[in-house]
Amino acid sequence: MQLKIYNSLAGEKEIFKPILEGNVGMYVCGPTVYSNVHLGNVRTFLSFDFIYRSLMHLGYKVRYVRNITDAGHLTDDGDVNNDRFVKQTRLEKLEPMEIVQKYTVDFHKVLEMFNLLPPNIEPTATGHIVEQIELTQKLIERGFAYESNGSVYFDVLEYNRRGLNYGELSKRNIEELFANTRDLDGQGEKKNPQDFALWKKASPAHIMRWNSPWGEGFPGWHLECTAMSTKYLGETFDIHGGGMDLKFPHHECEIAQGKACNDAAPVNYWMHANMLTMNSQRMSKSTGNYILPMQLVTGENDFFEKPFHPSIVRFCFLQAHYRSVLDISNDAMLASEKGFIRLMEAIKALNNIVPNDEKQSAFSLEDWKNKAYDALTDDFNSPVMIAHLFEAVKYIFALNDGKETISTKDLEELKSTLNALVFDVLGLQTIEENNNEKLDQTLKVLIELRNQARKSKNFELSDQIRDKLLAEGIELKDGRDGTTYVLN
């Protein structure tokens, strides 16, 4: 089967051809660890976890590199006070590396909760200061960068003068940008407003600082990814991923840095995961339409009527293609929970199926398997693959009801394929049965309260307990031996 990947650079799907046959080098932009990882970040990293799992399942040996940005993330190259780490140290009254440690631990904890596999290499920006300084020196030597008042900037105009195209990934017309901002040329340290920082001079109050040939300072945001990706994957590697919001300027700058340093395109396939919305609106702290991953799992929020297991959240996320906008809502989560439970019940039911080698089934296992893998290899189309999984679910319940048959060989193949796609590729996990014990104890308490209400002739309360449980799918049955319950 040929794997096709949507390449953001080309703007279309392309047949995937790795540089080294059977091997994949993949770099994904990691978190900036100055605050708790938010749900939109989780969606991006989960998308690439699915892609990572898929590549391995398809037989590739993958070197997956995902960085930690722990220094130099400027929101504005012109103002060092916009360094997010500096801002957070002032807010929390902590040392910068205390901030880094606190939120790196949170990041790993959240991703582990959603069953994301760790990358093969997880380098940090502060651990690669030497490499970033060396890249900056090389860019100066090659005429693509210049020093100004202790800072160093990449010369975008010079890059374009040499026939290169800053804007090729984001499809922006840089000549128009220059024309619209030419009145600002010469102001400040930059030659041109579009130039971006490779190294920034540290102000006296700036805590995170390192020695360099240009004085004490710290690296620019874009340079770290070029330094680390090329160190661990080579000057040109297969796949670079990240959120759609990083396409410009971050990834555009990476392409320019790579080409200027090495005379070669740094990446063959650029992949971008789309954004996450909630209740059809952009998630934002300022608007209040915002929730942390842990709050969705614990139920401690004002948006969802109940807590949702991390595997159900993961299942919900994967029902949208990684390049599509994903909208979550209470109804969407409840529907995902229902689908997840049905999928897990089908897998469990497979263990009770008795094969029949004498009758032929109308269900073609080979056709089903081909359709599932066609979806997987068509730019990692998780929603279509999940739809095909539910074709198998329908077949399994028909088998369980005696309405269909399956041979011994096909049964084993169905089990192995379904388990591989559900647990290895989608990365779903079964929900522990011990939750049933807690449910049983809770219901016993409610039944006892109802019995006491009936003895006290408080039939209104008794009926209220019964009716509310029934609305939640729990039916109470009164008999000679007492009250029992069944789950509908």
mmCIF file of C-alpha atoms in Angstrom, residues 148-458:
data_model
loop_
_atom_site.group_PDB
_atom_site.id
_atom_site.type_symbol
_atom_site.label_atom_id
_atom_site.label_comp_id
_atom_site.label_asym_id
_atom_site.label_seq_id
_atom_site.Cartn_x
_atom_site.Cartn_y
_atom_site.Cartn_z
ATOM 1 C CA SER A 148 22.934 45.112 15.500
ATOM 2 C CA ASN A 149 23.527 46.491 18.994
ATOM 3 C CA GLY A 150 24.357 43.066 20.455
ATOM 4 C CA SER A 151 21.464 41.273 18.728
ATOM 5 C CA VAL A 152 21.583 39.274 15.495
ATOM 6 C CA TYR A 153 18.824 39.248 12.871
ATOM 7 C CA PHE A 154 18.101 37.162 9.797
ATOM 8 C CA ASP A 155 18.052 39.348 6.667
ATOM 9 C CA VAL A 156 14.833 38.373 4.866
ATOM 10 C CA LEU A 157 15.340 40.872 2.026
ATOM 11 C CA GLU A 158 18.843 39.502 1.328
ATOM 12 C CA TYR A 159 17.397 35.961 1.366
ATOM 13 C CA ASN A 160 14.891 36.917 -1.336
ATOM 14 C CA ARG A 161 17.519 38.852 -3.326
ATOM 15 C CA ARG A 162 19.397 35.583 -3.789
ATOM 16 C CA GLY A 163 16.442 33.964 -5.520
ATOM 17 C CA LEU A 164 15.090 32.210 -2.435
ATOM 18 C CA ASN A 165 11.474 32.572 -1.419
ATOM 19 C CA TYR A 166 10.589 33.595 2.121
ATOM 20 C CA GLY A 167 6.859 32.912 2.180
ATOM 21 C CA GLU A 168 6.824 29.691 0.147
ATOM 22 C CA LEU A 169 5.187 27.645 2.929
ATOM 23 C CA SER A 170 2.553 30.151 4.051
ATOM 24 C CA LYS A 171 2.007 31.368 0.456
ATOM 25 C CA ARG A 172 2.574 34.967 1.544
ATOM 26 C CA ASN A 173 3.797 37.593 -0.867
ATOM 27 C CA ILE A 174 6.771 39.039 0.949
ATOM 28 C CA GLU A 175 7.302 41.778 -1.655
ATOM 29 C CA GLU A 176 3.851 43.136 -0.764
ATOM 30 C CA LEU A 177 4.698 42.963 2.939
ATOM 31 C CA PHE A 178 7.857 44.948 2.305
ATOM 32 C CA ALA A 179 5.931 47.538 0.272
ATOM 33 C CA ASN A 180 3.326 47.947 3.000
ATOM 34 C CA THR A 181 5.897 48.490 5.764
ATOM 35 C CA ARG A 182 8.739 50.306 3.984
ATOM 36 C CA ASP A 183 8.123 53.506 5.969
ATOM 37 C CA LEU A 184 9.316 51.630 9.035
ATOM 38 C CA ASP A 185 12.603 50.549 7.431
ATOM 39 C CA GLY A 186 15.637 51.697 9.345
ATOM 40 C CA GLN A 187 13.750 52.150 12.598
ATOM 41 C CA GLY A 188 15.032 50.226 15.593
ATOM 42 C CA GLU A 189 17.731 47.563 15.323
ATOM 43 C CA LYS A 190 16.374 45.763 12.249
ATOM 44 C CA LYS A 191 17.163 46.666 8.654
ATOM 45 C CA ASN A 192 13.669 45.552 7.681
ATOM 46 C CA PRO A 193 10.539 44.922 9.772
ATOM 47 C CA GLN A 194 10.269 41.332 8.473
ATOM 48 C CA ASP A 195 13.739 40.389 9.726
ATOM 49 C CA PHE A 196 13.587 38.018 12.672
ATOM 50 C CA ALA A 197 15.838 37.525 15.680
ATOM 51 C CA LEU A 198 18.457 34.790 15.772
ATOM 52 C CA TRP A 199 20.016 36.111 18.973
ATOM 53 C CA LYS A 200 18.777 38.823 21.326
ATOM 54 C CA LYS A 201 20.823 41.039 23.593
ATOM 55 C CA ALA A 202 19.739 40.585 27.202
ATOM 56 C CA SER A 203 18.625 43.664 29.107
ATOM 57 C CA PRO A 204 20.118 44.138 32.616
ATOM 58 C CA ALA A 205 16.909 42.715 34.153
ATOM 59 C CA HIS A 206 16.749 39.674 31.880
ATOM 60 C CA ILE A 207 17.471 36.555 33.959
ATOM 61 C CA MET A 208 17.981 33.932 31.221
ATOM 62 C CA ARG A 209 21.241 34.895 29.500
ATOM 63 C CA TRP A 210 24.282 33.231 27.963
ATOM 64 C CA ASN A 211 27.664 34.443 26.704
ATOM 65 C CA SER A 212 28.052 34.777 22.938
ATOM 66 C CA PRO A 213 30.374 36.494 20.425
ATOM 67 C CA TRP A 214 27.909 39.435 20.469
ATOM 68 C CA GLY A 215 27.669 39.756 24.244
ATOM 69 C CA GLU A 216 25.296 38.301 26.798
ATOM 70 C CA GLY A 217 21.924 37.321 25.397
ATOM 71 C CA PHE A 218 19.595 34.468 24.530
ATOM 72 C CA PRO A 219 18.490 32.679 21.335
ATOM 73 C CA GLY A 220 15.525 33.626 19.194
ATOM 74 C CA TRP A 221 12.552 31.273 19.088
ATOM 75 C CA HIS A 222 12.883 30.047 15.487
ATOM 76 C CA LEU A 223 16.537 29.082 15.638
ATOM 77 C CA GLU A 224 16.201 26.326 18.252
ATOM 78 C CA CYS A 225 14.152 24.042 16.012
ATOM 79 C CA THR A 226 16.644 24.346 13.144
ATOM 80 C CA ALA A 227 19.523 23.584 15.527
ATOM 81 C CA MET A 228 17.891 20.537 17.106
ATOM 82 C CA SER A 229 16.164 19.041 14.068
ATOM 83 C CA THR A 230 19.328 19.121 11.953
ATOM 84 C CA LYS A 231 21.466 17.794 14.809
ATOM 85 C CA TYR A 232 19.319 14.687 15.319
ATOM 86 C CA LEU A 233 17.779 14.163 11.873
ATOM 87 C CA GLY A 234 20.252 15.670 9.395
ATOM 88 C CA GLU A 235 20.282 18.740 7.156
ATOM 89 C CA THR A 236 17.270 17.359 5.254
ATOM 90 C CA PHE A 237 14.767 15.025 6.898
ATOM 91 C CA ASP A 238 11.401 13.498 6.070
ATOM 92 C CA ILE A 239 8.588 15.043 8.126
ATOM 93 C CA HIS A 240 8.178 18.229 10.145
ATOM 94 C CA GLY A 241 4.927 18.657 12.070
ATOM 95 C CA GLY A 242 3.224 21.193 14.262
ATOM 96 C CA GLY A 243 0.070 23.191 14.769
ATOM 97 C CA MET A 244 -1.431 25.257 11.963
ATOM 98 C CA ASP A 245 -0.605 28.403 13.951
ATOM 99 C CA LEU A 246 3.126 27.700 13.565
ATOM 100 C CA LYS A 247 3.114 27.758 9.764
ATOM 101 C CA PHE A 248 3.938 31.467 9.807
ATOM 102 C CA PRO A 249 6.269 32.771 10.968
ATOM 103 C CA HIS A 250 7.892 29.871 12.846
ATOM 104 C CA HIS A 251 8.048 27.197 10.156
ATOM 105 C CA GLU A 252 8.651 29.766 7.427
ATOM 106 C CA CYS A 253 11.696 30.937 9.374
ATOM 107 C CA GLU A 254 12.913 27.361 9.806
ATOM 108 C CA ILE A 255 12.867 26.825 6.042
ATOM 109 C CA ALA A 256 14.795 30.055 5.472
ATOM 110 C CA GLN A 257 17.401 29.202 8.124
ATOM 111 C CA GLY A 258 17.870 25.682 6.769
ATOM 112 C CA LYS A 259 18.251 26.767 3.147
ATOM 113 C CA ALA A 260 20.545 29.678 4.039
ATOM 114 C CA CYS A 261 22.813 27.427 6.136
ATOM 115 C CA ASN A 262 22.919 24.275 4.050
ATOM 116 C CA ASP A 263 21.787 25.159 0.506
ATOM 117 C CA ALA A 264 19.067 22.537 0.785
ATOM 118 C CA ALA A 265 15.411 22.350 1.791
ATOM 119 C CA PRO A 266 15.408 21.176 5.417
ATOM 120 C CA VAL A 267 12.171 19.139 5.171
ATOM 121 C CA ASN A 268 10.476 17.066 2.477
ATOM 122 C CA TYR A 269 6.961 16.889 3.976
ATOM 123 C CA TRP A 270 5.430 19.630 6.122
ATOM 124 C CA MET A 271 2.383 18.516 8.132
ATOM 125 C CA HIS A 272 0.062 20.782 10.113
ATOM 126 C CA ALA A 273 -2.678 19.848 12.578
ATOM 127 C CA ASN A 274 -5.707 22.111 12.687
ATOM 128 C CA MET A 275 -7.189 23.938 15.655
ATOM 129 C CA LEU A 276 -9.598 22.873 18.383
ATOM 130 C CA THR A 277 -12.777 24.810 19.142
ATOM 131 C CA MET A 278 -15.329 24.379 21.919
ATOM 132 C CA ASN A 279 -19.056 24.894 21.403
ATOM 133 C CA SER A 280 -18.248 26.239 17.907
ATOM 134 C CA GLN A 281 -16.099 29.050 19.331
ATOM 135 C CA ARG A 282 -12.360 29.585 19.542
ATOM 136 C CA MET A 283 -10.942 28.525 22.894
ATOM 137 C CA SER A 284 -9.610 31.568 24.710
ATOM 138 C CA LYS A 285 -8.911 32.545 28.311
ATOM 139 C CA SER A 286 -9.993 36.129 27.611
ATOM 140 C CA THR A 287 -13.493 35.081 26.496
ATOM 141 C CA GLY A 288 -13.907 32.417 29.184
ATOM 142 C CA ASN A 289 -14.439 29.729 26.539
ATOM 143 C CA TYR A 290 -11.512 27.738 27.907
ATOM 144 C CA ILE A 291 -10.861 24.449 29.682
ATOM 145 C CA LEU A 292 -7.715 22.602 30.782
ATOM 146 C CA PRO A 293 -7.293 18.924 29.833
ATOM 147 C CA MET A 294 -7.477 17.796 33.466
ATOM 148 C CA GLN A 295 -10.744 19.666 33.978
ATOM 149 C CA LEU A 296 -12.351 17.734 31.143
ATOM 150 C CA VAL A 297 -11.268 14.453 32.744
ATOM 151 C CA THR A 298 -12.255 15.346 36.318
ATOM 152 C CA GLY A 299 -15.507 17.079 35.389
ATOM 153 C CA GLU A 300 -14.498 20.251 37.290
ATOM 154 C CA ASN A 301 -15.795 22.698 34.687
ATOM 155 C CA ASP A 302 -18.943 24.561 33.613
ATOM 156 C CA PHE A 303 -19.101 23.221 30.048
ATOM 157 C CA PHE A 304 -19.613 19.459 30.378
ATOM 158 C CA GLU A 305 -22.226 17.648 32.457
ATOM 159 C CA LYS A 306 -19.880 14.874 33.603
ATOM 160 C CA PRO A 307 -16.224 13.806 33.623
ATOM 161 C CA PHE A 308 -14.876 11.885 30.628
ATOM 162 C CA HIS A 309 -12.223 9.184 30.690
ATOM 163 C CA PRO A 310 -9.010 10.171 28.832
ATOM 164 C CA SER A 311 -9.529 7.321 26.348
ATOM 165 C CA ILE A 312 -12.971 8.702 25.473
ATOM 166 C CA VAL A 313 -11.440 12.155 24.940
ATOM 167 C CA ARG A 314 -8.789 10.580 22.722
ATOM 168 C CA PHE A 315 -11.460 8.704 20.774
ATOM 169 C CA CYS A 316 -13.405 11.943 20.292
ATOM 170 C CA PHE A 317 -10.322 13.770 18.992
ATOM 171 C CA LEU A 318 -9.503 11.031 16.486
ATOM 172 C CA GLN A 319 -12.991 11.143 14.984
ATOM 173 C CA ALA A 320 -11.892 14.309 13.176
ATOM 174 C CA HIS A 321 -9.111 14.318 10.587
ATOM 175 C CA TYR A 322 -5.954 15.982 11.879
ATOM 176 C CA ARG A 323 -6.205 18.688 9.178
ATOM 177 C CA SER A 324 -9.835 19.515 10.049
ATOM 178 C CA VAL A 325 -11.050 21.875 12.738
ATOM 179 C CA LEU A 326 -12.317 19.793 15.683
ATOM 180 C CA ASP A 327 -15.200 21.152 17.734
ATOM 181 C CA ILE A 328 -15.904 19.612 21.124
ATOM 182 C CA SER A 329 -19.139 20.034 23.058
ATOM 183 C CA ASN A 330 -21.112 18.189 25.694
ATOM 184 C CA ASP A 331 -23.159 16.386 23.022
ATOM 185 C CA ALA A 332 -20.030 15.466 21.046
ATOM 186 C CA MET A 333 -18.386 13.994 24.136
ATOM 187 C CA LEU A 334 -21.508 12.004 25.087
ATOM 188 C CA ALA A 335 -21.738 10.623 21.537
ATOM 189 C CA SER A 336 -18.041 9.671 21.650
ATOM 190 C CA GLU A 337 -18.547 7.924 24.990
ATOM 191 C CA LYS A 338 -21.428 5.905 23.548
ATOM 192 C CA GLY A 339 -19.383 4.953 20.477
ATOM 193 C CA PHE A 340 -16.326 4.094 22.548
ATOM 194 C CA ILE A 341 -18.329 1.789 24.835
ATOM 195 C CA ARG A 342 -19.889 0.011 21.853
ATOM 196 C CA LEU A 343 -16.464 -0.475 20.264
ATOM 197 C CA MET A 344 -15.017 -1.939 23.464
ATOM 198 C CA GLU A 345 -18.053 -4.198 23.970
ATOM 199 C CA ALA A 346 -17.578 -5.570 20.455
ATOM 200 C CA ILE A 347 -13.901 -6.333 21.066
ATOM 201 C CA LYS A 348 -14.829 -8.061 24.315
ATOM 202 C CA ALA A 349 -17.612 -10.031 22.574
ATOM 203 C CA LEU A 350 -15.092 -11.415 20.074
ATOM 204 C CA ASN A 351 -13.772 -13.702 22.814
ATOM 205 C CA ASN A 352 -17.146 -15.449 23.024
ATOM 206 C CA ILE A 353 -17.630 -16.029 19.293
ATOM 207 C CA VAL A 354 -17.689 -19.696 18.218
ATOM 208 C CA PRO A 355 -16.315 -20.061 14.667
ATOM 209 C CA ASN A 356 -18.080 -22.024 11.956
ATOM 210 C CA ASP A 357 -15.894 -23.410 9.165
ATOM 211 C CA GLU A 358 -18.797 -24.933 7.216
ATOM 212 C CA LYS A 359 -20.793 -21.832 6.306
ATOM 213 C CA GLN A 360 -19.460 -18.847 4.339
ATOM 214 C CA SER A 361 -20.180 -15.354 5.618
ATOM 215 C CA ALA A 362 -21.506 -12.514 3.484
ATOM 216 C CA PHE A 363 -19.008 -10.246 5.250
ATOM 217 C CA SER A 364 -15.697 -10.079 3.356
ATOM 218 C CA LEU A 365 -12.915 -9.690 5.912
ATOM 219 C CA GLU A 366 -10.349 -9.009 3.186
ATOM 220 C CA ASP A 367 -12.403 -6.165 1.677
ATOM 221 C CA TRP A 368 -13.006 -4.674 5.128
ATOM 222 C CA LYS A 369 -9.339 -4.827 6.022
ATOM 223 C CA ASN A 370 -8.329 -3.211 2.715
ATOM 224 C CA LYS A 371 -10.784 -0.343 3.272
ATOM 225 C CA ALA A 372 -9.489 0.256 6.795
ATOM 226 C CA TYR A 373 -5.875 0.390 5.605
ATOM 227 C CA ASP A 374 -6.766 2.495 2.568
ATOM 228 C CA ALA A 375 -8.081 5.103 5.014
ATOM 229 C CA LEU A 376 -4.994 4.849 7.210
ATOM 230 C CA THR A 377 -2.616 5.316 4.268
ATOM 231 C CA ASP A 378 -4.693 8.160 2.802
ATOM 232 C CA ASP A 379 -3.064 10.945 4.828
ATOM 233 C CA PHE A 380 -3.848 9.160 8.123
ATOM 234 C CA ASN A 381 -7.618 9.487 7.754
ATOM 235 C CA SER A 382 -8.663 8.448 11.259
ATOM 236 C CA PRO A 383 -12.411 9.270 10.960
ATOM 237 C CA VAL A 384 -12.848 7.124 7.844
ATOM 238 C CA MET A 385 -10.837 4.310 9.409
ATOM 239 C CA ILE A 386 -13.011 4.498 12.551
ATOM 240 C CA ALA A 387 -16.137 4.323 10.358
ATOM 241 C CA HIS A 388 -14.798 1.076 8.883
ATOM 242 C CA LEU A 389 -14.075 -0.230 12.387
ATOM 243 C CA PHE A 390 -17.762 0.174 13.163
ATOM 244 C CA GLU A 391 -18.627 -1.937 10.117
ATOM 245 C CA ALA A 392 -16.712 -4.694 11.896
ATOM 246 C CA VAL A 393 -18.511 -3.851 15.171
ATOM 247 C CA LYS A 394 -21.881 -4.380 13.464
ATOM 248 C CA TYR A 395 -20.645 -7.707 12.098
ATOM 249 C CA ILE A 396 -19.389 -8.805 15.529
ATOM 250 C CA PHE A 397 -22.760 -8.183 17.170
ATOM 251 C CA ALA A 398 -24.429 -10.109 14.339
ATOM 252 C CA LEU A 399 -22.026 -12.973 15.060
ATOM 253 C CA ASN A 400 -22.825 -12.723 18.745
ATOM 254 C CA ASP A 401 -26.559 -12.946 18.004
ATOM 255 C CA GLY A 402 -26.083 -15.957 15.739
ATOM 256 C CA LYS A 403 -27.136 -14.031 12.622
ATOM 257 C CA GLU A 404 -23.720 -14.322 10.975
ATOM 258 C CA THR A 405 -20.881 -16.854 10.802
ATOM 259 C CA ILE A 406 -17.097 -16.665 10.648
ATOM 260 C CA SER A 407 -14.355 -19.197 9.991
ATOM 261 C CA THR A 408 -11.632 -19.984 12.536
ATOM 262 C CA LYS A 409 -8.981 -18.344 10.355
ATOM 263 C CA ASP A 410 -11.028 -15.183 9.775
ATOM 264 C CA LEU A 411 -11.895 -14.916 13.454
ATOM 265 C CA GLU A 412 -8.226 -14.883 14.428
ATOM 266 C CA GLU A 413 -7.420 -12.348 11.720
ATOM 267 C CA LEU A 414 -10.333 -10.124 12.740
ATOM 268 C CA LYS A 415 -9.169 -10.224 16.367
ATOM 269 C CA SER A 416 -5.555 -9.366 15.532
ATOM 270 C CA THR A 417 -6.456 -6.616 13.031
ATOM 271 C CA LEU A 418 -9.032 -4.988 15.295
ATOM 272 C CA ASN A 419 -6.726 -5.084 18.318
ATOM 273 C CA ALA A 420 -3.849 -3.622 16.291
ATOM 274 C CA LEU A 421 -5.888 -0.755 14.853
ATOM 275 C CA VAL A 422 -7.771 0.080 18.057
ATOM 276 C CA PHE A 423 -5.023 -0.270 20.666
ATOM 277 C CA ASP A 424 -1.721 0.098 18.765
ATOM 278 C CA VAL A 425 -2.665 2.645 16.092
ATOM 279 C CA LEU A 426 -5.512 4.666 17.626
ATOM 280 C CA GLY A 427 -3.882 4.261 21.034
ATOM 281 C CA LEU A 428 -7.160 3.642 22.864
ATOM 282 C CA GLN A 429 -7.210 1.920 26.241
ATOM 283 C CA THR A 430 -9.888 -0.109 27.981
ATOM 284 C CA ILE A 431 -11.530 1.522 30.983
ATOM 285 C CA GLU A 432 -10.737 -0.339 34.175
ATOM 286 C CA GLU A 433 -13.514 -2.536 35.518
ATOM 287 C CA ASN A 434 -12.988 -1.330 39.088
ATOM 288 C CA ASN A 435 -15.186 1.657 38.222
ATOM 289 C CA ASN A 436 -18.083 -0.835 38.334
ATOM 290 C CA GLU A 437 -17.303 -1.597 41.976
ATOM 291 C CA LYS A 438 -17.640 2.098 42.877
ATOM 292 C CA LEU A 439 -20.875 2.275 40.900
ATOM 293 C CA ASP A 440 -22.206 -0.778 42.724
ATOM 294 C CA GLN A 441 -21.411 0.702 46.155
ATOM 295 C CA THR A 442 -22.990 4.040 45.195
ATOM 296 C CA LEU A 443 -26.159 2.379 43.955
ATOM 297 C CA LYS A 444 -26.446 0.315 47.148
ATOM 298 C CA VAL A 445 -26.437 3.555 49.150
ATOM 299 C CA LEU A 446 -29.136 5.066 46.897
ATOM 300 C CA ILE A 447 -31.261 1.913 47.109
ATOM 301 C CA GLU A 448 -31.003 1.988 50.917
ATOM 302 C CA LEU A 449 -32.048 5.660 50.963
ATOM 303 C CA ARG A 450 -35.001 4.811 48.724
ATOM 304 C CA ASN A 451 -36.020 1.926 50.996
ATOM 305 C CA GLN A 452 -35.927 4.234 54.009
ATOM 306 C CA ALA A 453 -38.073 6.765 52.148
ATOM 307 C CA ARG A 454 -40.618 4.071 51.329
ATOM 308 C CA LYS A 455 -40.738 2.920 54.964
ATOM 309 C CA SER A 456 -41.352 6.518 56.016
ATOM 310 C CA LYS A 457 -44.084 6.722 53.331
ATOM 311 C CA ASN A 458 -42.111 9.478 51.581
#
